[in-house]
XYZ file of C-alpha atoms in Angstrom:
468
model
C 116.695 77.618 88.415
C 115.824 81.179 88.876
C 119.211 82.190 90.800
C 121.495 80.540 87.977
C 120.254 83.264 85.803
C 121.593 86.858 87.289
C 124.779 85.697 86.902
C 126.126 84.243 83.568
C 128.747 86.760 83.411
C 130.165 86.528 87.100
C 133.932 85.772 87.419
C 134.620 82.868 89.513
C 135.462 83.485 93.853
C 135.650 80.164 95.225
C 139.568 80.474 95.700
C 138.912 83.501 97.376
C 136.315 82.873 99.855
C 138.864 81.995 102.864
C 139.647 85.979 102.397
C 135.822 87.139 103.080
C 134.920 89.159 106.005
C 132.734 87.286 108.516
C 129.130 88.497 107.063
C 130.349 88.258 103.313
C 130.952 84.124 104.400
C 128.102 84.014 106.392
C 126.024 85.252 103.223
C 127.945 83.249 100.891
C 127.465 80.143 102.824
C 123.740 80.607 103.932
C 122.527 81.956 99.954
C 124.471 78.357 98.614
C 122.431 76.359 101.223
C 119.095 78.096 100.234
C 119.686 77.689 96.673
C 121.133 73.671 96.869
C 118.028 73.469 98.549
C 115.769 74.756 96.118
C 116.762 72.520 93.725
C 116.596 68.830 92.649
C 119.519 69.342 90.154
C 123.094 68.091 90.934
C 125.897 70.634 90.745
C 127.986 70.950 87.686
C 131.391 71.672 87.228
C 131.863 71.225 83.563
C 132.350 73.430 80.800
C 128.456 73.829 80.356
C 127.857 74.317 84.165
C 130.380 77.263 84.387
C 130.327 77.822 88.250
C 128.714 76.168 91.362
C 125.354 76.974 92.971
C 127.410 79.101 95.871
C 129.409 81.270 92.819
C 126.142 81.423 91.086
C 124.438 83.494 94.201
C 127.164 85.201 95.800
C 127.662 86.860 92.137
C 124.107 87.804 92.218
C 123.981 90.864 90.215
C 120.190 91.671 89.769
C 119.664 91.839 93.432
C 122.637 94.131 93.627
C 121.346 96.019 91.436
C 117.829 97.073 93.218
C 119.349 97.036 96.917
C 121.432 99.929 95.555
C 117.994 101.601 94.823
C 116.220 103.806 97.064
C 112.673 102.897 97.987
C 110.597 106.134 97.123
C 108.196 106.506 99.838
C 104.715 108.125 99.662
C 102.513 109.633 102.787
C 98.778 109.259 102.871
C 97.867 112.665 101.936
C 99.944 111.786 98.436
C 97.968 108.912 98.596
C 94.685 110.922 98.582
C 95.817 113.512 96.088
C 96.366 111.407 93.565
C 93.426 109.221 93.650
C 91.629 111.842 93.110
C 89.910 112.947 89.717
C 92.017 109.914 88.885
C 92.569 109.680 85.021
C 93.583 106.759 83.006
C 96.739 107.897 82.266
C 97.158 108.383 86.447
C 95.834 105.101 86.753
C 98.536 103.481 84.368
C 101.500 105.596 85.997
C 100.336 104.466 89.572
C 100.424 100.760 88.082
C 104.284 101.433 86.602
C 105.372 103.291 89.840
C 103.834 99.781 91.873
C 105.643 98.054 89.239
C 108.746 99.240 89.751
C 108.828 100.087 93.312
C 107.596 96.363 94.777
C 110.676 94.529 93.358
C 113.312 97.150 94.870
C 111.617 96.789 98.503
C 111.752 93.012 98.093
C 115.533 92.985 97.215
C 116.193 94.975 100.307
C 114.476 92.369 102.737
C 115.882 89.469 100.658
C 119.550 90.747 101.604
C 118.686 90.613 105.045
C 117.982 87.026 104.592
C 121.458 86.343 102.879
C 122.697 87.860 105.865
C 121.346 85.969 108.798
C 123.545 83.400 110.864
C 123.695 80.229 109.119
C 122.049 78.480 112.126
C 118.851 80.812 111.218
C 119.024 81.182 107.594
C 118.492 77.540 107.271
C 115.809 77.279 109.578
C 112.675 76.235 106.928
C 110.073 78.189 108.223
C 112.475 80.856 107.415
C 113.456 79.541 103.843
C 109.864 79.710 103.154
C 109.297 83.241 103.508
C 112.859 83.410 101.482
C 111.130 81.777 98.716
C 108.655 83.712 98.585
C 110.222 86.599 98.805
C 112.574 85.324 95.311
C 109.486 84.505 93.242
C 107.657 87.559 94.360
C 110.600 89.372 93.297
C 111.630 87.862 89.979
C 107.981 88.186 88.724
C 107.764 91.573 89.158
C 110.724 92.601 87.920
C 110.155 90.649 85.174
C 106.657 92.134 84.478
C 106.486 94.410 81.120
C 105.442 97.918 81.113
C 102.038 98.762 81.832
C 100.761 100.432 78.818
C 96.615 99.873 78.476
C 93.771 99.269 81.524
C 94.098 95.358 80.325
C 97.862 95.709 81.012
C 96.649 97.120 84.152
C 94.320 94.364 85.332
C 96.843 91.441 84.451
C 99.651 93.621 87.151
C 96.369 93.420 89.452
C 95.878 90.001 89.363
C 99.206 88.732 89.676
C 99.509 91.171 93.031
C 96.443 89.452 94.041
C 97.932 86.213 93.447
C 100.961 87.001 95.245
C 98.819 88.742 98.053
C 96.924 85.421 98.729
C 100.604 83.400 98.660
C 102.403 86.358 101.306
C 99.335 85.308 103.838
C 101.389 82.511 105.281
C 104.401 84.853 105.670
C 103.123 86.277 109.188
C 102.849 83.039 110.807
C 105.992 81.195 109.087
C 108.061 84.087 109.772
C 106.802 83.630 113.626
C 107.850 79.769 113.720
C 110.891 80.985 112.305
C 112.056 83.204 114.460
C 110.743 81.129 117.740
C 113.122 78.545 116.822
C 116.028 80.894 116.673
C 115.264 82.803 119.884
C 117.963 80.535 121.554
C 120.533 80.470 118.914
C 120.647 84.466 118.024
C 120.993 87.431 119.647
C 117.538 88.661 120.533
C 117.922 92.200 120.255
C 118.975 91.198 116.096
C 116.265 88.328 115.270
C 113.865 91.378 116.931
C 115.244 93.952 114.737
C 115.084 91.306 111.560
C 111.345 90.791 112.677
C 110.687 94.443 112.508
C 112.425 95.080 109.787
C 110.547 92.133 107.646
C 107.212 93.486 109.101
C 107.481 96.912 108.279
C 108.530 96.578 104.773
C 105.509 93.596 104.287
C 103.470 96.846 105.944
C 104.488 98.811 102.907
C 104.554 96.597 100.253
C 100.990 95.583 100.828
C 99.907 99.502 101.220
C 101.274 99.660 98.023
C 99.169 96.880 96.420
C 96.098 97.012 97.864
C 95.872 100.569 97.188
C 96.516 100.588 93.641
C 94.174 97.236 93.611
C 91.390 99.222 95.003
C 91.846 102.444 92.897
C 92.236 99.944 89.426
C 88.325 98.257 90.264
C 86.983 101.102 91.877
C 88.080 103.144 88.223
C 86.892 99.918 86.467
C 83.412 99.806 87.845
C 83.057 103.696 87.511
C 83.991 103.061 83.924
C 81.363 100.146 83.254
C 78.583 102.200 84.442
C 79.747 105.175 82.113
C 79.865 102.934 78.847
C 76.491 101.667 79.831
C 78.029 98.199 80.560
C 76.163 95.154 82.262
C 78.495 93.605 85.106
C 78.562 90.130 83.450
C 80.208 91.864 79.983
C 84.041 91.394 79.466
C 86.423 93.958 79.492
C 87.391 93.635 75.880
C 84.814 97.568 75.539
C 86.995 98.642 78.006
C 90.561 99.052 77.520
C 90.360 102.591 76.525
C 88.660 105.404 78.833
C 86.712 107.751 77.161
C 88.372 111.362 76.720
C 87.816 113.313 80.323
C 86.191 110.904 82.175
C 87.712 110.168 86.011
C 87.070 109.200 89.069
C 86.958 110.637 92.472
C 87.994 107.553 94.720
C 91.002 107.516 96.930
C 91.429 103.746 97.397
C 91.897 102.361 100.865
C 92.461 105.721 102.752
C 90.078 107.378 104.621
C 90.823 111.149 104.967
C 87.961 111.746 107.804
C 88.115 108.593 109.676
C 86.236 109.151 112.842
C 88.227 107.947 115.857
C 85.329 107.046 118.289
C 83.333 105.771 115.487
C 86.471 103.310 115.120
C 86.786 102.869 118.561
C 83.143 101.801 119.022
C 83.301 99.087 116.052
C 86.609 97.480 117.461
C 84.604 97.431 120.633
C 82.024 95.790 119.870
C 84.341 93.081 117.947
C 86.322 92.397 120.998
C 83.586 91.678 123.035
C 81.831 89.315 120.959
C 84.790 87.470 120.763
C 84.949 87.072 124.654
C 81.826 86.674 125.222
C 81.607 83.257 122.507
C 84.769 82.137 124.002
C 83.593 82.302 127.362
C 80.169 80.591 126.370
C 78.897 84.568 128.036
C 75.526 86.262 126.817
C 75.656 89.602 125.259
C 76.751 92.597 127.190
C 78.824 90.655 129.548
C 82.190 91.627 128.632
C 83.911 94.896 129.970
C 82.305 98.089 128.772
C 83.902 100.171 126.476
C 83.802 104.107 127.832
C 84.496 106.093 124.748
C 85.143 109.805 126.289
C 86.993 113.176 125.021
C 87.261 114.324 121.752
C 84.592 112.018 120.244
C 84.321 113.637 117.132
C 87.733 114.130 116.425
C 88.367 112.844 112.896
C 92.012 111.907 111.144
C 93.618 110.946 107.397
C 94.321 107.218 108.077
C 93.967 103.801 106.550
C 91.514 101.929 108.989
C 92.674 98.499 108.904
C 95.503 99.810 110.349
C 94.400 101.940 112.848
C 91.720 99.309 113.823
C 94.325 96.387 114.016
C 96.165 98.902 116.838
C 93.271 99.457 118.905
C 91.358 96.036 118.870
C 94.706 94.642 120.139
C 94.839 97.320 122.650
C 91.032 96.325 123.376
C 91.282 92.765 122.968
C 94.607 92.491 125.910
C 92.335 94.640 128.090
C 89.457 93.126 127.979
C 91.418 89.216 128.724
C 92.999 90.841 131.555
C 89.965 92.456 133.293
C 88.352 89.182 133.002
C 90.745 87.278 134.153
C 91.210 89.042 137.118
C 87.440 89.502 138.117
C 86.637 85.692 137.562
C 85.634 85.399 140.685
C 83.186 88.243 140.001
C 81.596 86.287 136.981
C 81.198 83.202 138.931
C 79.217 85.294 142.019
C 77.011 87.113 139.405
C 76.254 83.569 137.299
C 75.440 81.940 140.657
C 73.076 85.076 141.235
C 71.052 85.501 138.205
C 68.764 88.166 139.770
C 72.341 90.917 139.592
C 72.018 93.025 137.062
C 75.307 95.413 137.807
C 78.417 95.285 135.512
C 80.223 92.089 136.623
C 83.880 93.613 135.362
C 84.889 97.576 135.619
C 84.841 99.714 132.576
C 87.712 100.059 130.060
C 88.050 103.908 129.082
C 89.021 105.071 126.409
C 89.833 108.764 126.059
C 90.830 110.899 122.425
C 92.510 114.348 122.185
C 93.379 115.788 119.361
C 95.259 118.611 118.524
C 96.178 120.674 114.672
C 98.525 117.514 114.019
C 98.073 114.239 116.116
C 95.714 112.117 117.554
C 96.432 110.758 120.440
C 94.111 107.763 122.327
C 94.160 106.224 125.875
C 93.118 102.527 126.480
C 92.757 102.591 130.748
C 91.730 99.471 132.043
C 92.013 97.849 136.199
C 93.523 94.848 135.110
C 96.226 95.069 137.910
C 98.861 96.080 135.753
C 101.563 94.155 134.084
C 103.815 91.455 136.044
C 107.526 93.079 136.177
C 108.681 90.149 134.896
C 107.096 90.479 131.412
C 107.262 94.636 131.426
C 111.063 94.816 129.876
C 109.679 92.492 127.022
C 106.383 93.291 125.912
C 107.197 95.118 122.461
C 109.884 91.822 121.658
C 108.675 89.432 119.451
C 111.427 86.895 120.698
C 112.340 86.824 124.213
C 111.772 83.344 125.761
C 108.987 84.703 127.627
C 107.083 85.446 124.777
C 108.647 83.157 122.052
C 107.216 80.203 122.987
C 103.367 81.775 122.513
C 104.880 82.152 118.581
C 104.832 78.282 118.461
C 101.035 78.360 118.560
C 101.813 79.892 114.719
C 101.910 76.035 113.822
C 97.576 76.278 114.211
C 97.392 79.092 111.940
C 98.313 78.714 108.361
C 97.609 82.259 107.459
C 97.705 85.779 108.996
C 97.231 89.372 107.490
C 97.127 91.458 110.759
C 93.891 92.479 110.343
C 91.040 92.584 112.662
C 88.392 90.854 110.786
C 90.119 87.778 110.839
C 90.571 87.174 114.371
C 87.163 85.707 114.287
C 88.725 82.664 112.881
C 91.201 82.055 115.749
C 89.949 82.066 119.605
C 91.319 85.367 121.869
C 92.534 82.669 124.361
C 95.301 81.629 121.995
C 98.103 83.509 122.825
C 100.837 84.780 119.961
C 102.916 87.715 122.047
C 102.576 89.197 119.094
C 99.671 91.800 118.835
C 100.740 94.444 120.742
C 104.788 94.492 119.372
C 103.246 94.563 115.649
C 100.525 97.190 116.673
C 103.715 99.467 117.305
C 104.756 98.051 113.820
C 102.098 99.644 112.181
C 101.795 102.790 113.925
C 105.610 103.842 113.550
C 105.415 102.778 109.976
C 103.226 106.211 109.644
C 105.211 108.336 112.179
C 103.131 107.463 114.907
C 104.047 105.247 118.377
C 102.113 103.110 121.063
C 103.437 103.411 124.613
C 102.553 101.646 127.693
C 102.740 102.386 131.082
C 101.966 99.980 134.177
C 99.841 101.061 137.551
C 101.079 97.859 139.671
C 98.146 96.812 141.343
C 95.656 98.833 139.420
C 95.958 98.778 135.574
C 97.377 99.479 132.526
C 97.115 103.144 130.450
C 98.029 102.154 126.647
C 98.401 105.583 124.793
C 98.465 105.289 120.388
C 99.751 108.918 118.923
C 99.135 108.891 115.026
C 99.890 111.840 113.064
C 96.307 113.610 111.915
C 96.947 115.303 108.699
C 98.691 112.325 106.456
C 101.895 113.843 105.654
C 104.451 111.576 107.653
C 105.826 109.544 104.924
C 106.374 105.624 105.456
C 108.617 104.697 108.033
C 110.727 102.622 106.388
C 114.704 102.003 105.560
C 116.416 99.625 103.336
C 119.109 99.520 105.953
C 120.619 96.223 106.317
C 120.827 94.198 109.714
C 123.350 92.294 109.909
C 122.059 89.310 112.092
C 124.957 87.573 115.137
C 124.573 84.509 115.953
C 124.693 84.269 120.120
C 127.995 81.782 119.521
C 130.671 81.286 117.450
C 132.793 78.489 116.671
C 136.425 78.316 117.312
């Protein structure tokens, strides 16, 4: 068992235990459940056994040792800088510093786990993501030096791998934490949510952008050597003297905003329009207005997961609310008028932010629901988490909502678009015109040099009862 490992040379606690502070017992208890559960193997209390399963983990030295680490956090315009006239020797250093980094973020988030309420910790949903999280972690801190481009590609693939496994973390992390909305304190499972979301933000950034630099410096290198795209590697674990490349990965330094806009536009509507059974053009037009050719240093998946979401809760609310409208126009064929009013959207920019307005006549939003809109667990909304169970795997992107209908509701789009615009210094408000609409504002920083939002502080996780 992986656990058993870190710690062969822990002195034995179990007389002490009754001593512990309330978290240290709470993580004590929950990390012995997780790892009896991981394992088909009876406990041992012989010579050759040493200690039991909950000595074992609560003396878990390697994870000590990388939550006492710092993550070292990069901004987008670092990002940039050093993809370009990328070198081999930058190429290997990027893999080492990915290397290194991934395990120590990991560590961090698996201590929060150890320190959830026992109720939660052994919630399975849960334990998967825990899992995950272990395996993730022990392979890559495991992983040898990178010291060649074949090195390299073998670090690649096994980020890939685990890339493709972490795709199921959105939605069990969601089942997870809708089951424990009634047993923890909200305001903690929401900050354990954000926490867990921010550093998967950063972990992936981390990845995919050395994943995309490492082929993007690969093919660059095949077509330099002369190299036909079905020929091995094996002529190319050396670059030739000089030669670089001038990609920068999955940043965009001059991402057009209403460019972006349009795109997510378009995307939204389609999806309305096939779920409604509607022809083209008959979902809520998208008014782009303002600084139209206002341009920013972001990654666009991100940015375009924000504003589709933004879109995407307009758009269902307009329509809902001017149903009646849709039926009048079907029964009239010969109208050719807008059936819904337009969404605007409006960009300023300034020397350092961006700043866009989604404005839309939905009626606004119920004061019932107002307080709660950026949690991802108050009963209100924690009950649209269950419909999770449909959806075996989620990256937060917007390509792949066209593999699950806009009707299905999560509550969870608009609290995780905040996720990833704080995670680069940025913010999304919202403010409610009862009656009227909505005005949804995203501020992102323009010039790349917020670093990552993120903190290896630990939450320490109440359960919403105690015994006595």
């Amino acid at each position: 068992m992986l656990l058993a490992e870190y710690t062969q040379n822990a002195a034995p606690r179990c007389a002490h235990i009754h001593v512990l502070s309330g978290q240290a017992r709470t993580k004590a208890t929950l990390a012995v459940a997780w790892a009896a559960a991981s394992t088909q193997q009876p406990r041992t209390t012989g010579h050759s056994g040493g200690r039991n399963l909950q000595q074992k983990f609560y003396e878990n030295r390697i994870l000590d040792r990388y939550t006492a680490q710092e993550p070292k956090k990069v901004s987008l315009r670092q990002l940039v800088l050093f993809g370009r006239q990328l070198t081999q020797d930058k190429l290997i250093a990027s893999a080492n510093y990915v290397r290194t980094e991934l395990p120590v973020r990991l560590a961090h988030r698996i201590s929060d786990f150890q320190f959830l309420p026992y109720i939660a910790g052994t919630n399975p949903h849960l334990k998967t993501v825990y899992d995950l999280y272990w395996r993730a972690f022990d392979e890559f801190r495991k992983f040898p030096v990178v010291k060649t481009l074949d090195d390299n590609r073998r670090l690649c693939d096994s980020m890939r791998k685990n890339l493709l496994e972490h795709s199921q973390v959105i939605p069990q992390l969601g089942m997870g934490v809708s089951e424990c909305a009634d047993l923890v304190a909200q305001d903690d499972i929401d900050r354990f949510m954000h926490q867990m979301l921010v550093s998967r933000i950063s972990r992936r950034t981390l990845a995919e952008q050395h994943i995309t630099l490492s082929d993007q410096f690969d093919e660059d290198l095949r077509v330099h050597l002369g190299l036909r795209p079905d020929e091995g590697y094996s002529q190319m674990n050396v670059a030739p003297r000089g030669f670089s490349t001038q990609h920068i990965g999955i940043v965009r330094a001059d991402c057009n905003v209403a460019r972006l806009v349009h795109d997510c536009a378009l995307h939204a509507a389609g999806l309305y329009e096939d779920a409604y059974h509607l022809p083209p053009g008959s979902a809520p037009q998208v008014i782009v207005e303002g600084s139209t050719d206002a341009t920013f240093m972001c990654i666009p998946a991100h940015f375009s997961y924000i504003i589709h979401e933004l879109l995407k809760n307009s758009m269902s609310h307009v329509m809902q609310r001017f149903s009646a409208s849709l039926d009048d126009h079907v029964a009239d064929a010969k109208k050719c008028e807008p059936v819904f009013p337009p969404i605007r959207v409006t960009i300023c920019s300034s020397h350092s932010d961006i700043v866009v307005r989604v404005s839309d006549q939905s009626g606004g939003i119920s004061p019932n629901i107002l307080p709660y809109i950026w949690s991802f667990t108050h009963p209100l909304k924690a009950r649209n988490l269950h419909n999770f169970h449909s959806v075996p795997r989620m990256e937060a992107r917007m390509d792949e909502a066209d593999v699950v209908s806009p009707l299905t509701a999560f509550g969870f789009g608009l609290p995780m678009s905040r996720v990833y615009a704080k995670y680069w210094g940025g913010n999304v408000t919202v403010h409610s015109l009862p009656g009227y609409g909505v005005d949804a504002y995203v501020q992102m920083p323009r010039l790349g040099n917020a670093v990552e939002n993120i903190s290896n502080r630990r939450y320490h996780v109440d359960a919403t009862t105690t015994a006595e």
